[in-house]
Coordinates of N, CA and C in Angstrom, one line a residue:
X452 N 0.7 -1.2 0.0 CA 0.2 0.0 0.1 C 0.9 1.2 0.0
X453 N 0.4 2.3 -0.8 CA 1.2 3.6 -0.8 C 0.3 4.7 -1.0
X454 N 0.7 5.9 -0.5 CA -0.1 7.2 -0.9 C 0.8 8.1 -1.5
X455 N 0.4 9.1 -2.1 CA 0.9 10.4 -2.6 C 0.4 11.4 -1.8
X456 N 1.2 11.8 -1.0 CA 0.8 13.2 -0.2 C 1.5 14.4 -0.7
X457 N 0.8 15.5 -0.3 CA 1.3 16.9 -0.7 C 1.7 17.5 0.7
X458 N 3.0 18.1 0.6 CA 3.5 18.5 1.8 C 4.0 20.2 1.6
X459 N 4.9 20.5 2.6 CA 5.2 21.9 2.5 C 6.0 22.3 1.2
X460 N 5.7 23.4 0.8 CA 6.1 23.8 -0.5 C 5.6 23.3 -1.7
X461 N 4.4 22.6 -1.5 CA 3.7 22.0 -2.5 C 4.3 20.9 -3.3
X462 N 5.1 20.3 -2.7 CA 5.7 19.0 -3.3 C 5.1 18.0 -3.0
X463 N 5.0 16.9 -3.9 CA 4.3 15.7 -3.5 C 5.6 14.5 -3.5
X464 N 5.0 13.6 -2.4 CA 5.8 12.6 -2.0 C 5.3 11.3 -2.0
X465 N 5.9 10.1 -2.6 CA 5.2 8.9 -2.2 C 5.6 8.2 -0.8
X466 N 4.6 7.8 -0.2 CA 4.5 7.5 1.2 C 4.3 6.0 1.3
X467 N 5.1 5.1 1.9 CA 4.8 3.7 2.2 C 5.0 3.5 3.6
X468 N 4.3 2.4 4.3 CA 4.6 2.2 5.7 C 6.0 1.6 5.8
X469 N 6.7 2.2 6.8 CA 8.2 1.7 7.1 C 9.3 2.6 6.2
X470 N 8.8 3.3 5.1 CA 9.7 4.1 4.4 C 10.1 5.4 4.9
X471 N 11.3 5.9 4.8 CA 11.9 7.1 5.3 C 11.9 8.2 4.0
X472 N 11.2 9.2 4.3 CA 11.3 10.3 3.3 C 11.9 11.5 3.8
X473 N 12.6 12.6 3.0 CA 13.1 13.7 3.4 C 12.4 14.8 2.6
X474 N 11.6 15.7 3.6 CA 10.8 16.8 3.0 C 11.4 18.1 3.6
X475 N 10.9 19.2 3.1 CA 11.3 20.5 3.4 C 11.0 20.6 4.8
X476 N 11.5 21.5 5.6 CA 11.5 21.5 7.2 C 10.1 21.8 7.6
X477 N 9.8 21.0 8.5 CA 8.3 21.1 9.2 C 8.9 21.4 10.7
X478 N 7.9 22.4 11.5 CA 8.0 22.8 12.6 C 7.9 21.8 13.8
X479 N 8.3 20.7 13.7 CA 8.1 19.6 14.6 C 9.4 19.2 15.4
X480 N 9.2 18.5 16.5 CA 10.5 18.1 17.3 C 10.7 16.5 16.8
X481 N 12.0 16.1 17.1 CA 12.2 14.7 17.0 C 11.4 13.9 17.8
X482 N 11.0 12.7 17.3 CA 10.1 11.6 17.8 C 8.7 12.2 17.9
X483 N 8.4 13.1 17.4 CA 7.1 13.6 17.4 C 6.1 13.1 16.3
X484 N 4.8 12.8 16.6 CA 3.9 12.3 15.5 C 3.4 13.4 14.6
X485 N 3.4 13.1 13.3 CA 2.9 14.2 12.5 C 1.8 13.5 11.5
X486 N 0.6 14.0 11.5 CA -0.7 13.6 10.7 C -0.6 14.5 9.3
X487 N -0.4 13.8 8.3 CA -0.6 14.3 6.9 C -1.9 14.1 6.3
X488 N -2.5 15.1 6.2 CA -3.9 15.2 5.6 C -4.3 15.4 4.3
X489 N -3.4 15.9 3.5 CA -3.4 16.1 2.1 C -3.0 15.0 1.2
X490 N -3.9 13.9 1.3 CA -3.4 12.6 0.7 C -4.1 12.7 -0.9
X491 N -3.3 12.7 -1.9 CA -3.9 12.9 -3.2 C -4.3 11.5 -3.8
X492 N -3.7 10.4 -3.5 CA -3.8 9.2 -4.1 C -3.4 8.1 -3.2
X493 N -4.4 7.0 -3.2 CA -4.0 5.7 -2.6 C -3.8 4.6 -3.2
X494 N -2.9 3.8 -3.5 CA -2.8 2.8 -4.3 C -2.7 1.5 -3.4
X495 N -3.4 0.4 -3.6 CA -3.4 -0.9 -3.0 C -3.5 -1.9 -3.8
X496 N -2.5 -2.5 -4.5 CA -2.5 -3.5 -5.5 C -3.3 -2.9 -6.9
X497 N -4.5 -3.7 -7.0 CA -5.3 -3.4 -8.3 C -6.2 -2.1 -7.8
X498 N -6.5 -1.8 -6.6 CA -7.3 -0.8 -6.0 C -6.7 0.5 -5.8
X499 N -7.1 1.4 -6.5 CA -6.6 2.7 -6.5 C -7.5 3.9 -6.3
X500 N -7.3 4.7 -5.4 CA -8.3 5.8 -5.2 C -7.6 6.9 -5.3
X501 N -8.2 7.8 -6.4 CA -7.6 9.2 -6.8 C -8.5 10.2 -6.2
X502 N -7.9 11.1 -5.4 CA -8.8 12.1 -4.8 C -9.1 13.2 -5.8
X503 N -10.1 14.2 -5.5 CA -10.6 15.2 -6.4 C -10.7 16.5 -5.3
X504 N -9.8 17.3 -4.9 CA -8.5 17.0 -5.1 C -7.7 16.2 -4.0
X505 N -8.6 15.9 -2.9 CA -7.8 14.8 -1.9 C -8.8 13.7 -1.7
X506 N -8.3 12.5 -1.1 CA -9.1 11.5 -0.8 C -9.8 11.8 0.5
X507 N -11.0 11.7 0.6 CA -11.7 12.1 1.7 C -11.6 11.0 2.9
X508 N -11.2 11.5 4.1 CA -11.0 10.6 5.2 C -9.7 10.1 5.3
X509 N -8.8 10.1 4.4 CA -7.5 9.5 4.3 C -6.5 10.4 5.0
X510 N -5.7 9.7 5.8 CA -4.5 10.2 6.3 C -3.3 9.4 6.5
X511 N -2.2 9.9 6.5 CA -1.0 9.3 6.7 C -0.1 9.8 7.9
X512 N 0.2 8.7 8.8 CA 0.8 9.1 10.1 C 2.2 8.9 9.8
X513 N 3.0 9.9 10.3 CA 4.5 9.7 10.4 C 5.1 10.3 11.8
X514 N 6.5 9.7 11.9 CA 7.2 10.1 13.1 C 8.4 11.0 12.5
X515 N 8.9 12.1 13.2 CA 9.9 12.8 12.9 C 11.2 12.0 13.5
X516 N 12.0 11.7 12.4 CA 13.3 11.1 12.8 C 14.4 11.9 13.1
X517 N 14.6 13.0 12.2 CA 15.7 13.9 12.4 C 15.4 15.3 11.8
X518 N 16.0 16.3 12.1 CA 15.9 17.6 11.8 C 17.3 17.9 11.2
X519 N 17.7 18.1 10.0 CA 19.1 18.5 9.6 C 19.2 19.4 8.3
X520 N 20.5 19.7 8.0 CA 20.8 20.5 6.8 C 21.4 19.9 5.7
X521 N 21.2 20.0 4.8 CA 21.7 19.2 3.6 C 23.2 19.9 3.2
X522 N 24.0 19.1 2.4 CA 25.3 19.7 2.1 C 25.3 21.1 1.4
X523 N 26.3 21.7 1.5 CA 26.4 23.2 1.1 C 26.3 23.1 -0.6
X524 N 25.6 24.0 -1.1 CA 25.7 24.4 -2.5 C 26.3 25.4 -2.9
X525 N 27.3 25.6 -3.7 CA 28.0 26.6 -4.0 C 27.3 27.4 -5.4
X526 N 26.9 28.7 -5.2 CA 26.4 29.4 -6.2 C 27.7 30.3 -6.5
X527 N 28.1 30.2 -7.7 CA 29.3 31.0 -8.3 C 28.9 31.6 -9.7
X528 N 28.8 33.0 -9.6 CA 28.6 33.9 -10.7 C 29.7 34.4 -11.2
X529 N 30.0 34.4 -12.6 CA 31.1 34.9 -13.2 C 30.7 35.6 -14.6
X530 N 31.4 36.8 -14.8 CA 31.2 37.4 -16.1 C 32.6 37.5 -16.8
X531 N 32.6 37.2 -18.0 CA 34.0 37.0 -18.7 C 34.5 38.4 -18.8
X532 N 35.9 38.6 -18.7 CA 36.7 39.8 -19.0 C 36.1 41.0 -18.0
X533 N 35.3 41.0 -17.1 CA 34.8 42.1 -16.3 C 35.3 42.2 -14.9
X534 N 36.2 41.2 -14.5 CA 36.2 41.1 -13.0 C 35.2 40.9 -12.2
X535 N 34.1 40.2 -12.6 CA 33.0 40.1 -11.9 C 32.8 38.7 -11.3
X536 N 32.8 38.3 -10.1 CA 32.9 37.1 -9.5 C 32.1 37.2 -8.2
X537 N 31.1 36.5 -8.0 CA 30.4 36.3 -6.8 C 30.3 34.8 -6.3
X538 N 30.6 34.6 -5.2 CA 30.5 33.2 -4.6 C 29.8 33.3 -3.4
X539 N 28.5 32.5 -3.5 CA 27.7 32.5 -2.2 C 27.3 30.9 -2.1
X540 N 27.0 30.6 -0.8 CA 26.6 29.2 -0.5 C 25.2 29.2 0.2
X541 N 24.6 28.0 0.0 CA 23.3 27.8 0.7 C 23.1 26.3 1.2
X542 N 22.5 26.2 2.4 CA 22.3 25.0 2.9 C 20.8 24.9 3.2
X543 N 20.1 23.9 2.6 CA 18.7 23.8 2.9 C 18.4 23.0 4.1
X544 N 17.4 23.3 4.6 CA 16.8 22.7 5.9 C 15.8 21.5 5.5
X545 N 15.9 20.3 6.2 CA 15.2 19.2 5.8 C 14.7 18.6 7.0
X546 N 13.5 17.9 7.0 CA 13.0 17.1 8.0 C 13.0 15.6 7.5
X547 N 13.4 14.8 8.2 CA 13.3 13.3 7.9 C 12.1 12.6 8.4
X548 N 11.3 11.9 7.8 CA 10.0 11.3 8.2 C 10.0 9.9 8.1
X549 N 9.7 9.3 9.1 CA 9.5 7.7 8.9 C 7.9 7.5 9.0
X550 N 7.4 7.1 7.9 CA 5.9 6.6 7.5 C 5.5 5.5 8.5
X551 N 4.4 5.8 9.3 CA 4.0 4.8 10.2 C 2.9 3.8 9.8
X552 N 1.8 4.6 9.2 CA 0.7 4.0 8.6 C -0.1 4.8 7.8
X553 N -0.8 4.2 6.9 CA -1.7 4.9 6.0 C -3.2 4.5 6.3
X554 N -4.1 5.4 6.6 CA -5.5 5.1 6.9 C -6.4 5.8 6.0
X555 N -7.4 5.0 5.4 CA -8.4 5.4 4.5 C -9.6 5.8 5.3

């Protein structure tokens, strides 16, 4: 059984029980339960429920495993022959979720 859920930032993720997914930062503490209500699709073998826009009464329960920051991304801007160089870095915040159950 799996579900497609919409989370922060409007991104969609495939959630399966026992699977660990990384999402944009959520304001929850580690070991806290999170209920995801925006379930767009539920698939269970040959039986698939597609929501319009969400599946009524469906929820996905997850546990926050970690709050962390990704590796640094270097943004380097350069203009040819003009002595223009800009070097900036960015580290994105992420939350790691472990999917516990999917209820319909």
